[in-house]
């Protein structure tokens, strides 16, 4: 659900390397590997060599080569527009410079608002963490339908539409049974991830019964891991914030029109200053992306329309504990204090229903907050938690 401005997002870095500038958006057909048009591997190799020389030079001068170079060395996610069941969809992708078959596939589903650019810092840190552990990794972040300025059909999408969109993506682009798959969902994206994988698994079982065919490899829907980060699973009648947002979201065109008007009359640099002053966790890059993306009528309308449908769908909805118990080993959970979207009582329910099995990964982190993607430090910590979840799964 909404994590902005109460819990805000992360914007793309202003730094652009040589091979990123050479890249362009492409629309890909279903079933094909999304491509990024680049000037070639020589430029990538030259960029890496330049980064190494820069690091060595700074080290020889006695300068710190820590955090800044970590950011430089991490691959910049590349944006492309792909086709998902006839819907134009923005996808951000990070692939290791070594062009071999990925040893691990990671797919990230955002919260609301659902632009993948908010997750750039998290996916960069995650990519670097996982590359050090498993080698070649591909990380893809899928933006929600209608949540990216300039990339949408003239339509407003419900929660069901977004879940089906994620299911279609998994079915069309994640069918390699030989490559391990991790599906990460944040906030309402965690609900989408769990629901999409559950439907993916059910549809695959139905297809197997119809064809009576067996494969030597288990299907990804049966083996993929899912990480639910501060999951929004139920509407909380006792939360004053959710009740207030529900009233605002009943007429999504009003806040959308206000956002669009503000975007027209207030310069971006002023908006950035106001947003960062309003939310201490919101860094400038994140605020800049809010000003550029969320403060547009169509994106704002889709974000509030989705919020309206979330409240309607999740009010009184029962969590499918039966399915979760059957898949407890491959689902990881992260909670944090003061979170009304994934409250303390949900954490206690997860522990009560799933925690008796020590193989279930359940974390309550005091150093995290719901909108962690607004902070580089919080993104780094979440990337480490994600790697810990994968390590825990392998050991069990």
mmCIF file of C-alpha atoms in Angstrom:
data_model
loop_
_atom_site.group_PDB
_atom_site.id
_atom_site.type_symbol
_atom_site.label_atom_id
_atom_site.label_comp_id
_atom_site.label_asym_id
_atom_site.label_seq_id
_atom_site.Cartn_x
_atom_site.Cartn_y
_atom_site.Cartn_z
ATOM 1 C CA UNK A 1 0.000 0.000 0.000
ATOM 2 C CA UNK A 2 0.924 3.654 0.141
ATOM 3 C CA UNK A 3 4.342 4.342 1.518
ATOM 4 C CA UNK A 4 4.578 7.917 0.197
ATOM 5 C CA UNK A 5 4.895 10.474 1.686
ATOM 6 C CA UNK A 6 4.438 8.615 4.985
ATOM 7 C CA UNK A 7 6.804 5.967 3.675
ATOM 8 C CA UNK A 8 8.503 7.112 0.516
ATOM 9 C CA UNK A 9 10.485 5.744 -2.401
ATOM 10 C CA UNK A 10 13.868 5.815 -4.017
ATOM 11 C CA UNK A 11 14.889 7.601 -7.194
ATOM 12 C CA UNK A 12 17.411 6.756 -9.865
ATOM 13 C CA UNK A 13 20.942 7.942 -9.313
ATOM 14 C CA UNK A 14 22.024 11.035 -11.195
ATOM 15 C CA UNK A 15 25.355 9.378 -12.055
ATOM 16 C CA UNK A 16 25.375 7.814 -15.513
ATOM 17 C CA UNK A 17 28.248 5.730 -16.781
ATOM 18 C CA UNK A 18 29.333 5.611 -20.422
ATOM 19 C CA UNK A 19 27.570 2.372 -21.290
ATOM 20 C CA UNK A 20 24.352 3.519 -19.589
ATOM 21 C CA UNK A 21 24.199 6.624 -21.795
ATOM 22 C CA UNK A 22 24.482 4.377 -24.833
ATOM 23 C CA UNK A 23 21.470 2.320 -23.759
ATOM 24 C CA UNK A 24 17.969 2.884 -25.069
ATOM 25 C CA UNK A 25 14.490 1.650 -24.213
ATOM 26 C CA UNK A 26 13.209 -1.243 -26.275
ATOM 27 C CA UNK A 27 9.852 -3.003 -26.433
ATOM 28 C CA UNK A 28 10.323 -6.749 -26.236
ATOM 29 C CA UNK A 29 7.989 -9.516 -27.331
ATOM 30 C CA UNK A 30 6.709 -12.037 -24.776
ATOM 31 C CA UNK A 31 8.946 -15.047 -24.241
ATOM 32 C CA UNK A 32 12.144 -13.259 -25.228
ATOM 33 C CA UNK A 33 14.929 -12.140 -22.950
ATOM 34 C CA UNK A 34 14.631 -8.374 -22.396
ATOM 35 C CA UNK A 35 17.503 -6.645 -24.178
ATOM 36 C CA UNK A 36 19.398 -3.495 -23.439
ATOM 37 C CA UNK A 37 20.936 -1.847 -26.476
ATOM 38 C CA UNK A 38 24.493 -0.921 -25.579
ATOM 39 C CA UNK A 39 27.557 0.182 -27.458
ATOM 40 C CA UNK A 40 29.171 -3.183 -26.779
ATOM 41 C CA UNK A 41 31.199 -5.133 -24.275
ATOM 42 C CA UNK A 42 34.323 -3.073 -24.984
ATOM 43 C CA UNK A 43 32.707 -0.003 -23.472
ATOM 44 C CA UNK A 44 31.598 -1.996 -20.430
ATOM 45 C CA UNK A 45 35.123 -3.365 -20.024
ATOM 46 C CA UNK A 46 36.572 0.120 -20.441
ATOM 47 C CA UNK A 47 34.205 1.477 -17.811
ATOM 48 C CA UNK A 48 35.187 -1.263 -15.360
ATOM 49 C CA UNK A 49 38.899 -0.638 -16.058
ATOM 50 C CA UNK A 50 38.390 3.090 -15.514
ATOM 51 C CA UNK A 51 36.644 2.419 -12.212
ATOM 52 C CA UNK A 52 39.501 0.167 -11.049
ATOM 53 C CA UNK A 53 42.131 2.749 -12.038
ATOM 54 C CA UNK A 54 40.138 5.429 -10.195
ATOM 55 C CA UNK A 55 40.036 3.232 -7.078
ATOM 56 C CA UNK A 56 43.774 2.477 -7.252
ATOM 57 C CA UNK A 57 44.571 6.166 -7.740
ATOM 58 C CA UNK A 58 42.536 7.187 -4.703
ATOM 59 C CA UNK A 59 44.131 4.415 -2.635
ATOM 60 C CA UNK A 60 47.643 5.524 -3.629
ATOM 61 C CA UNK A 61 46.758 9.053 -2.493
ATOM 62 C CA UNK A 62 45.608 7.746 0.876
ATOM 63 C CA UNK A 63 41.921 8.489 0.217
ATOM 64 C CA UNK A 64 39.014 6.370 1.410
ATOM 65 C CA UNK A 65 37.782 3.984 -1.271
ATOM 66 C CA UNK A 66 34.769 2.669 0.619
ATOM 67 C CA UNK A 67 31.169 3.737 0.183
ATOM 68 C CA UNK A 68 31.528 5.994 -2.872
ATOM 69 C CA UNK A 69 33.230 3.328 -4.918
ATOM 70 C CA UNK A 70 30.642 0.787 -3.812
ATOM 71 C CA UNK A 71 28.053 2.943 -5.567
ATOM 72 C CA UNK A 72 30.238 3.368 -8.671
ATOM 73 C CA UNK A 73 31.009 -0.332 -9.018
ATOM 74 C CA UNK A 74 27.387 -1.420 -8.737
ATOM 75 C CA UNK A 75 25.610 -1.847 -12.090
ATOM 76 C CA UNK A 76 23.041 0.793 -12.943
ATOM 77 C CA UNK A 77 19.625 -0.788 -13.613
ATOM 78 C CA UNK A 78 18.596 -0.267 -17.216
ATOM 79 C CA UNK A 79 15.022 0.713 -18.112
ATOM 80 C CA UNK A 80 13.158 -0.983 -20.933
ATOM 81 C CA UNK A 81 9.519 -1.278 -21.961
ATOM 82 C CA UNK A 82 8.352 -4.854 -22.397
ATOM 83 C CA UNK A 83 5.049 -6.403 -23.412
ATOM 84 C CA UNK A 84 3.240 -8.347 -20.679
ATOM 85 C CA UNK A 85 0.023 -9.893 -22.017
ATOM 86 C CA UNK A 86 -0.537 -6.876 -24.258
ATOM 87 C CA UNK A 87 0.253 -4.292 -21.567
ATOM 88 C CA UNK A 88 3.274 -1.964 -22.011
ATOM 89 C CA UNK A 89 5.314 -2.366 -18.846
ATOM 90 C CA UNK A 90 8.419 -0.621 -17.583
ATOM 91 C CA UNK A 91 11.085 -2.983 -16.306
ATOM 92 C CA UNK A 92 14.388 -2.073 -14.686
ATOM 93 C CA UNK A 93 17.079 -4.701 -15.121
ATOM 94 C CA UNK A 94 20.561 -5.230 -13.705
ATOM 95 C CA UNK A 95 22.704 -7.928 -15.301
ATOM 96 C CA UNK A 96 26.261 -8.806 -14.366
ATOM 97 C CA UNK A 97 28.770 -7.503 -16.955
ATOM 98 C CA UNK A 98 29.986 -11.085 -17.461
ATOM 99 C CA UNK A 99 27.527 -12.306 -20.077
ATOM 100 C CA UNK A 100 26.884 -15.856 -18.947
ATOM 101 C CA UNK A 101 23.693 -17.586 -17.945
ATOM 102 C CA UNK A 102 22.521 -16.129 -14.603
ATOM 103 C CA UNK A 103 23.094 -18.333 -11.583
ATOM 104 C CA UNK A 104 20.134 -16.580 -9.937
ATOM 105 C CA UNK A 105 17.107 -14.631 -11.170
ATOM 106 C CA UNK A 106 15.533 -11.986 -8.915
ATOM 107 C CA UNK A 107 12.201 -10.278 -9.621
ATOM 108 C CA UNK A 108 11.034 -7.322 -7.496
ATOM 109 C CA UNK A 109 7.399 -6.187 -7.212
ATOM 110 C CA UNK A 110 7.040 -2.636 -5.786
ATOM 111 C CA UNK A 111 4.564 -1.293 -3.267
ATOM 112 C CA UNK A 112 2.226 1.608 -3.997
ATOM 113 C CA UNK A 113 3.207 3.881 -5.723
ATOM 114 C CA UNK A 114 4.689 1.254 -7.977
ATOM 115 C CA UNK A 115 7.461 2.764 -10.079
ATOM 116 C CA UNK A 116 10.503 0.517 -10.224
ATOM 117 C CA UNK A 117 12.795 3.553 -10.060
ATOM 118 C CA UNK A 118 12.035 3.879 -6.353
ATOM 119 C CA UNK A 119 13.893 0.575 -5.859
ATOM 120 C CA UNK A 120 17.095 1.405 -7.727
ATOM 121 C CA UNK A 121 19.313 1.684 -4.656
ATOM 122 C CA UNK A 122 17.933 -1.523 -3.156
ATOM 123 C CA UNK A 123 18.420 -3.508 -6.373
ATOM 124 C CA UNK A 124 21.938 -2.112 -6.872
ATOM 125 C CA UNK A 125 23.001 -3.132 -3.362
ATOM 126 C CA UNK A 126 21.222 -6.474 -3.749
ATOM 127 C CA UNK A 127 22.937 -7.134 -7.074
ATOM 128 C CA UNK A 128 26.367 -6.383 -5.613
ATOM 129 C CA UNK A 129 25.711 -8.554 -2.542
ATOM 130 C CA UNK A 130 24.513 -11.519 -4.595
ATOM 131 C CA UNK A 131 27.218 -11.261 -7.266
ATOM 132 C CA UNK A 132 29.829 -11.672 -4.534
ATOM 133 C CA UNK A 133 28.063 -14.870 -3.417
ATOM 134 C CA UNK A 134 26.776 -16.657 -6.532
ATOM 135 C CA UNK A 135 28.337 -14.976 -9.582
ATOM 136 C CA UNK A 136 26.223 -13.854 -12.535
ATOM 137 C CA UNK A 137 22.873 -12.474 -11.335
ATOM 138 C CA UNK A 138 19.955 -10.814 -13.095
ATOM 139 C CA UNK A 139 17.698 -8.507 -11.045
ATOM 140 C CA UNK A 140 14.480 -7.208 -12.615
ATOM 141 C CA UNK A 141 12.046 -4.714 -11.074
ATOM 142 C CA UNK A 142 8.583 -4.617 -12.632
ATOM 143 C CA UNK A 143 6.656 -1.345 -12.360
ATOM 144 C CA UNK A 144 2.893 -1.498 -11.807
ATOM 145 C CA UNK A 145 0.541 -0.834 -14.701
ATOM 146 C CA UNK A 146 -0.199 2.884 -14.962
ATOM 147 C CA UNK A 147 2.389 3.899 -12.363
ATOM 148 C CA UNK A 148 5.042 5.254 -14.745
ATOM 149 C CA UNK A 149 4.627 8.600 -16.450
ATOM 150 C CA UNK A 150 4.218 8.176 -20.206
ATOM 151 C CA UNK A 151 4.002 4.358 -20.139
ATOM 152 C CA UNK A 152 0.401 3.280 -19.784
ATOM 153 C CA UNK A 153 -2.849 2.706 -21.574
ATOM 154 C CA UNK A 154 -5.718 5.138 -20.860
ATOM 155 C CA UNK A 155 -7.043 2.970 -18.044
ATOM 156 C CA UNK A 156 -7.083 2.668 -14.263
ATOM 157 C CA UNK A 157 -6.063 -0.652 -12.766
ATOM 158 C CA UNK A 158 -7.422 -2.568 -9.778
ATOM 159 C CA UNK A 159 -5.498 -4.764 -7.347
ATOM 160 C CA UNK A 160 -6.725 -7.820 -9.262
ATOM 161 C CA UNK A 161 -5.408 -6.313 -12.511
ATOM 162 C CA UNK A 162 -2.000 -5.809 -10.924
ATOM 163 C CA UNK A 163 -1.887 -9.358 -9.526
ATOM 164 C CA UNK A 164 -2.771 -10.801 -12.946
ATOM 165 C CA UNK A 165 -0.125 -8.560 -14.490
ATOM 166 C CA UNK A 166 2.533 -10.043 -12.173
ATOM 167 C CA UNK A 167 1.261 -13.561 -12.854
ATOM 168 C CA UNK A 168 1.467 -12.996 -16.610
ATOM 169 C CA UNK A 169 5.029 -11.721 -16.244
ATOM 170 C CA UNK A 170 6.088 -14.800 -14.279
ATOM 171 C CA UNK A 171 4.457 -17.112 -16.813
ATOM 172 C CA UNK A 172 5.985 -15.361 -19.834
ATOM 173 C CA UNK A 173 9.453 -14.393 -18.611
ATOM 174 C CA UNK A 174 10.394 -16.700 -15.697
ATOM 175 C CA UNK A 175 9.970 -20.238 -17.007
ATOM 176 C CA UNK A 176 13.602 -21.385 -16.867
ATOM 177 C CA UNK A 177 13.433 -24.403 -14.568
ATOM 178 C CA UNK A 178 17.224 -24.674 -14.302
ATOM 179 C CA UNK A 179 17.838 -21.179 -12.865
ATOM 180 C CA UNK A 180 16.812 -20.475 -9.239
ATOM 181 C CA UNK A 181 14.245 -17.681 -8.894
ATOM 182 C CA UNK A 182 13.628 -15.243 -6.041
ATOM 183 C CA UNK A 183 10.452 -13.125 -6.068
ATOM 184 C CA UNK A 184 10.643 -10.080 -3.773
ATOM 185 C CA UNK A 185 7.552 -8.077 -2.847
ATOM 186 C CA UNK A 186 7.358 -4.900 -0.767
ATOM 187 C CA UNK A 187 4.169 -3.775 1.013
ATOM 188 C CA UNK A 188 1.221 -4.467 -1.330
ATOM 189 C CA UNK A 189 3.820 -5.887 -3.725
ATOM 190 C CA UNK A 190 4.339 -8.698 -1.202
ATOM 191 C CA UNK A 191 0.632 -9.540 -1.432
ATOM 192 C CA UNK A 192 0.937 -9.505 -5.234
ATOM 193 C CA UNK A 193 4.005 -11.759 -5.101
ATOM 194 C CA UNK A 194 2.389 -14.346 -2.831
ATOM 195 C CA UNK A 195 -0.889 -14.333 -4.759
ATOM 196 C CA UNK A 196 0.790 -14.465 -8.184
ATOM 197 C CA UNK A 197 3.067 -17.381 -7.236
ATOM 198 C CA UNK A 198 0.134 -19.246 -5.679
ATOM 199 C CA UNK A 199 -1.902 -18.863 -8.890
ATOM 200 C CA UNK A 200 1.143 -19.716 -11.014
ATOM 201 C CA UNK A 201 1.611 -22.933 -9.055
ATOM 202 C CA UNK A 202 -2.092 -23.825 -9.302
ATOM 203 C CA UNK A 203 -2.229 -23.199 -13.066
ATOM 204 C CA UNK A 204 0.876 -25.316 -13.592
ATOM 205 C CA UNK A 205 -0.586 -28.207 -11.599
ATOM 206 C CA UNK A 206 -3.808 -27.988 -13.597
ATOM 207 C CA UNK A 207 -1.827 -28.056 -16.849
ATOM 208 C CA UNK A 208 0.127 -31.118 -15.697
ATOM 209 C CA UNK A 209 -3.088 -32.959 -14.879
ATOM 210 C CA UNK A 210 -4.443 -32.145 -18.336
ATOM 211 C CA UNK A 211 -1.344 -33.164 -20.309
ATOM 212 C CA UNK A 212 -0.089 -35.829 -17.874
ATOM 213 C CA UNK A 213 3.448 -34.819 -18.742
ATOM 214 C CA UNK A 214 6.429 -34.995 -16.414
ATOM 215 C CA UNK A 215 9.664 -33.004 -16.574
ATOM 216 C CA UNK A 216 13.039 -33.890 -15.092
ATOM 217 C CA UNK A 217 13.158 -30.377 -13.593
ATOM 218 C CA UNK A 218 10.664 -29.011 -11.099
ATOM 219 C CA UNK A 219 8.735 -25.996 -12.339
ATOM 220 C CA UNK A 220 9.835 -22.552 -11.018
ATOM 221 C CA UNK A 221 6.399 -22.040 -9.442
ATOM 222 C CA UNK A 222 7.180 -24.991 -7.144
ATOM 223 C CA UNK A 223 10.753 -24.016 -6.304
ATOM 224 C CA UNK A 224 10.996 -20.209 -6.361
ATOM 225 C CA UNK A 225 11.586 -18.358 -3.121
ATOM 226 C CA UNK A 226 9.424 -15.419 -2.063
ATOM 227 C CA UNK A 227 10.477 -12.595 0.243
ATOM 228 C CA UNK A 228 7.671 -10.519 1.760
ATOM 229 C CA UNK A 229 9.051 -7.187 2.958
ATOM 230 C CA UNK A 230 6.643 -5.446 5.356
ATOM 231 C CA UNK A 231 3.675 -7.136 3.625
ATOM 232 C CA UNK A 232 0.305 -5.402 3.440
ATOM 233 C CA UNK A 233 -2.099 -8.335 3.758
ATOM 234 C CA UNK A 234 -5.234 -7.006 5.510
ATOM 235 C CA UNK A 235 -7.044 -3.709 5.992
ATOM 236 C CA UNK A 236 -6.634 -2.616 9.610
ATOM 237 C CA UNK A 237 -9.835 -1.102 10.992
ATOM 238 C CA UNK A 238 -7.959 0.113 14.079
ATOM 239 C CA UNK A 239 -5.435 2.152 12.069
ATOM 240 C CA UNK A 240 -6.355 5.834 11.932
ATOM 241 C CA UNK A 241 -3.904 6.370 9.060
ATOM 242 C CA UNK A 242 -5.519 3.695 6.911
ATOM 243 C CA UNK A 243 -8.990 5.015 7.693
ATOM 244 C CA UNK A 244 -7.900 8.545 6.726
ATOM 245 C CA UNK A 245 -6.288 7.369 3.488
ATOM 246 C CA UNK A 246 -9.392 5.353 2.677
ATOM 247 C CA UNK A 247 -11.475 8.536 2.810
ATOM 248 C CA UNK A 248 -9.005 10.332 0.526
ATOM 249 C CA UNK A 249 -8.840 7.421 -1.929
ATOM 250 C CA UNK A 250 -12.631 7.210 -2.342
ATOM 251 C CA UNK A 251 -12.375 10.003 -4.913
ATOM 252 C CA UNK A 252 -8.963 9.374 -6.511
ATOM 253 C CA UNK A 253 -9.416 12.093 -9.124
ATOM 254 C CA UNK A 254 -9.286 14.806 -6.421
ATOM 255 C CA UNK A 255 -5.807 14.069 -4.978
ATOM 256 C CA UNK A 256 -4.616 13.280 -8.511
ATOM 257 C CA UNK A 257 -5.802 16.685 -9.747
ATOM 258 C CA UNK A 258 -4.144 18.411 -6.780
ATOM 259 C CA UNK A 259 -0.881 16.570 -7.492
ATOM 260 C CA UNK A 260 -1.044 17.504 -11.171
ATOM 261 C CA UNK A 261 -1.725 21.156 -10.348
ATOM 262 C CA UNK A 262 1.188 21.303 -7.892
ATOM 263 C CA UNK A 263 3.462 19.806 -10.528
ATOM 264 C CA UNK A 264 2.439 22.540 -12.976
ATOM 265 C CA UNK A 265 2.892 25.570 -10.726
ATOM 266 C CA UNK A 266 5.701 24.595 -8.336
ATOM 267 C CA UNK A 267 9.276 24.140 -9.635
ATOM 268 C CA UNK A 268 10.804 20.719 -9.067
ATOM 269 C CA UNK A 269 13.650 21.987 -6.881
ATOM 270 C CA UNK A 270 11.114 23.590 -4.513
ATOM 271 C CA UNK A 271 9.103 20.363 -4.363
ATOM 272 C CA UNK A 272 12.257 18.419 -3.553
ATOM 273 C CA UNK A 273 13.060 20.741 -0.649
ATOM 274 C CA UNK A 274 9.512 20.603 0.706
ATOM 275 C CA UNK A 275 9.334 16.805 0.460
ATOM 276 C CA UNK A 276 12.682 16.245 2.158
ATOM 277 C CA UNK A 277 11.716 18.682 4.921
ATOM 278 C CA UNK A 278 8.386 16.882 5.406
ATOM 279 C CA UNK A 279 9.899 13.376 5.611
ATOM 280 C CA UNK A 280 13.303 13.035 7.277
ATOM 281 C CA UNK A 281 13.807 9.597 5.684
ATOM 282 C CA UNK A 282 13.280 10.920 2.159
ATOM 283 C CA UNK A 283 16.585 11.551 0.403
ATOM 284 C CA UNK A 284 16.908 14.110 -2.389
ATOM 285 C CA UNK A 285 17.060 11.548 -5.190
ATOM 286 C CA UNK A 286 13.850 9.938 -3.953
ATOM 287 C CA UNK A 287 12.116 13.297 -3.618
ATOM 288 C CA UNK A 288 13.200 14.220 -7.138
ATOM 289 C CA UNK A 289 11.595 11.073 -8.508
ATOM 290 C CA UNK A 290 8.390 11.787 -6.576
ATOM 291 C CA UNK A 291 8.266 15.243 -8.141
ATOM 292 C CA UNK A 292 8.904 13.888 -11.632
ATOM 293 C CA UNK A 293 6.664 10.801 -11.554
ATOM 294 C CA UNK A 294 4.034 10.730 -8.827
ATOM 295 C CA UNK A 295 2.955 14.363 -9.173
ATOM 296 C CA UNK A 296 1.247 13.768 -12.497
ATOM 297 C CA UNK A 297 -2.500 13.332 -12.883
ATOM 298 C CA UNK A 298 -2.560 9.874 -14.488
ATOM 299 C CA UNK A 299 0.070 8.287 -12.236
ATOM 300 C CA UNK A 300 -1.493 9.881 -9.156
ATOM 301 C CA UNK A 301 -4.959 8.708 -10.212
ATOM 302 C CA UNK A 302 -3.691 5.148 -10.696
ATOM 303 C CA UNK A 303 -1.907 5.161 -7.332
ATOM 304 C CA UNK A 304 -5.014 6.337 -5.453
ATOM 305 C CA UNK A 305 -7.299 4.060 -7.504
ATOM 306 C CA UNK A 306 -5.136 1.108 -6.520
ATOM 307 C CA UNK A 307 -5.230 2.251 -2.888
ATOM 308 C CA UNK A 308 -9.027 2.475 -3.030
ATOM 309 C CA UNK A 309 -9.260 -1.072 -4.372
ATOM 310 C CA UNK A 310 -6.704 -2.363 -1.856
ATOM 311 C CA UNK A 311 -8.855 -1.156 1.028
ATOM 312 C CA UNK A 312 -11.943 -2.688 -0.539
ATOM 313 C CA UNK A 313 -10.318 -6.039 -1.367
ATOM 314 C CA UNK A 314 -8.332 -6.517 1.840
ATOM 315 C CA UNK A 315 -11.074 -5.454 4.269
ATOM 316 C CA UNK A 316 -11.944 -8.640 6.129
ATOM 317 C CA UNK A 317 -9.871 -10.814 3.784
ATOM 318 C CA UNK A 318 -8.576 -14.009 5.366
ATOM 319 C CA UNK A 319 -4.921 -14.902 4.915
ATOM 320 C CA UNK A 320 -4.402 -18.290 3.249
ATOM 321 C CA UNK A 321 -2.441 -19.906 6.062
ATOM 322 C CA UNK A 322 -2.911 -23.377 4.565
ATOM 323 C CA UNK A 323 -0.940 -22.474 1.439
ATOM 324 C CA UNK A 324 1.646 -20.562 3.469
ATOM 325 C CA UNK A 325 2.214 -23.524 5.799
ATOM 326 C CA UNK A 326 2.748 -25.774 2.796
ATOM 327 C CA UNK A 327 5.372 -23.358 1.466
ATOM 328 C CA UNK A 328 6.797 -21.992 4.716
ATOM 329 C CA UNK A 329 10.395 -22.972 3.934
ATOM 330 C CA UNK A 330 10.542 -20.883 0.770
ATOM 331 C CA UNK A 331 8.772 -17.740 2.041
ATOM 332 C CA UNK A 332 10.721 -15.143 4.030
ATOM 333 C CA UNK A 333 9.164 -12.352 6.104
ATOM 334 C CA UNK A 334 10.531 -8.987 7.271
ATOM 335 C CA UNK A 335 8.731 -6.688 9.728
ATOM 336 C CA UNK A 336 9.662 -3.447 11.473
ATOM 337 C CA UNK A 337 8.360 -1.347 14.399
ATOM 338 C CA UNK A 338 5.745 1.387 13.982
ATOM 339 C CA UNK A 339 4.408 -0.008 10.703
ATOM 340 C CA UNK A 340 0.640 0.266 10.313
ATOM 341 C CA UNK A 341 0.691 -1.575 6.945
ATOM 342 C CA UNK A 342 2.419 -4.662 8.347
ATOM 343 C CA UNK A 343 1.596 -4.211 12.042
ATOM 344 C CA UNK A 344 2.850 -6.020 15.115
ATOM 345 C CA UNK A 345 -0.245 -8.238 15.206
ATOM 346 C CA UNK A 346 0.456 -9.529 11.674
ATOM 347 C CA UNK A 347 4.001 -10.359 12.738
ATOM 348 C CA UNK A 348 2.607 -12.270 15.714
ATOM 349 C CA UNK A 349 0.170 -14.151 13.455
ATOM 350 C CA UNK A 350 2.999 -15.154 11.115
ATOM 351 C CA UNK A 351 5.103 -16.373 14.049
ATOM 352 C CA UNK A 352 2.140 -18.257 15.530
ATOM 353 C CA UNK A 353 1.163 -19.971 12.274
ATOM 354 C CA UNK A 354 4.579 -20.509 10.679
ATOM 355 C CA UNK A 355 7.252 -19.865 13.280
ATOM 356 C CA UNK A 356 7.203 -23.256 15.000
ATOM 357 C CA UNK A 357 9.269 -24.547 12.076
ATOM 358 C CA UNK A 358 12.799 -23.189 12.536
ATOM 359 C CA UNK A 359 13.372 -23.309 8.772
ATOM 360 C CA UNK A 360 10.889 -20.432 8.310
ATOM 361 C CA UNK A 361 12.669 -17.078 7.878
ATOM 362 C CA UNK A 362 10.901 -14.413 9.992
ATOM 363 C CA UNK A 363 12.707 -11.213 10.972
ATOM 364 C CA UNK A 364 11.614 -8.227 13.053
ATOM 365 C CA UNK A 365 14.199 -5.494 12.536
ATOM 366 C CA UNK A 366 14.433 -2.421 14.746
ATOM 367 C CA UNK A 367 16.771 -0.749 12.231
ATOM 368 C CA UNK A 368 14.231 -0.830 9.377
ATOM 369 C CA UNK A 369 11.138 1.185 8.450
ATOM 370 C CA UNK A 370 8.334 0.570 5.976
ATOM 371 C CA UNK A 371 9.585 2.950 3.282
ATOM 372 C CA UNK A 372 13.143 1.619 3.448
ATOM 373 C CA UNK A 373 13.742 2.379 -0.235
ATOM 374 C CA UNK A 374 14.081 6.096 0.576
ATOM 375 C CA UNK A 375 17.331 5.494 2.461
ATOM 376 C CA UNK A 376 20.548 4.091 1.013
ATOM 377 C CA UNK A 377 21.552 2.700 4.404
ATOM 378 C CA UNK A 378 18.181 0.973 4.851
ATOM 379 C CA UNK A 379 18.426 -0.400 1.290
ATOM 380 C CA UNK A 380 21.851 -1.809 2.080
ATOM 381 C CA UNK A 381 20.514 -3.480 5.219
ATOM 382 C CA UNK A 382 17.550 -4.924 3.335
ATOM 383 C CA UNK A 383 19.879 -6.285 0.644
ATOM 384 C CA UNK A 384 21.875 -8.036 3.378
ATOM 385 C CA UNK A 385 18.651 -9.455 4.821
ATOM 386 C CA UNK A 386 17.683 -10.751 1.386
ATOM 387 C CA UNK A 387 21.052 -12.470 1.022
ATOM 388 C CA UNK A 388 20.652 -13.916 4.532
ATOM 389 C CA UNK A 389 17.266 -15.351 3.543
ATOM 390 C CA UNK A 390 18.782 -17.081 0.507
ATOM 391 C CA UNK A 391 21.681 -18.418 2.577
ATOM 392 C CA UNK A 392 19.267 -19.697 5.217
ATOM 393 C CA UNK A 393 17.233 -21.449 2.501
ATOM 394 C CA UNK A 394 20.317 -23.155 1.019
ATOM 395 C CA UNK A 395 21.492 -24.370 4.426
ATOM 396 C CA UNK A 396 18.109 -25.941 5.161
#
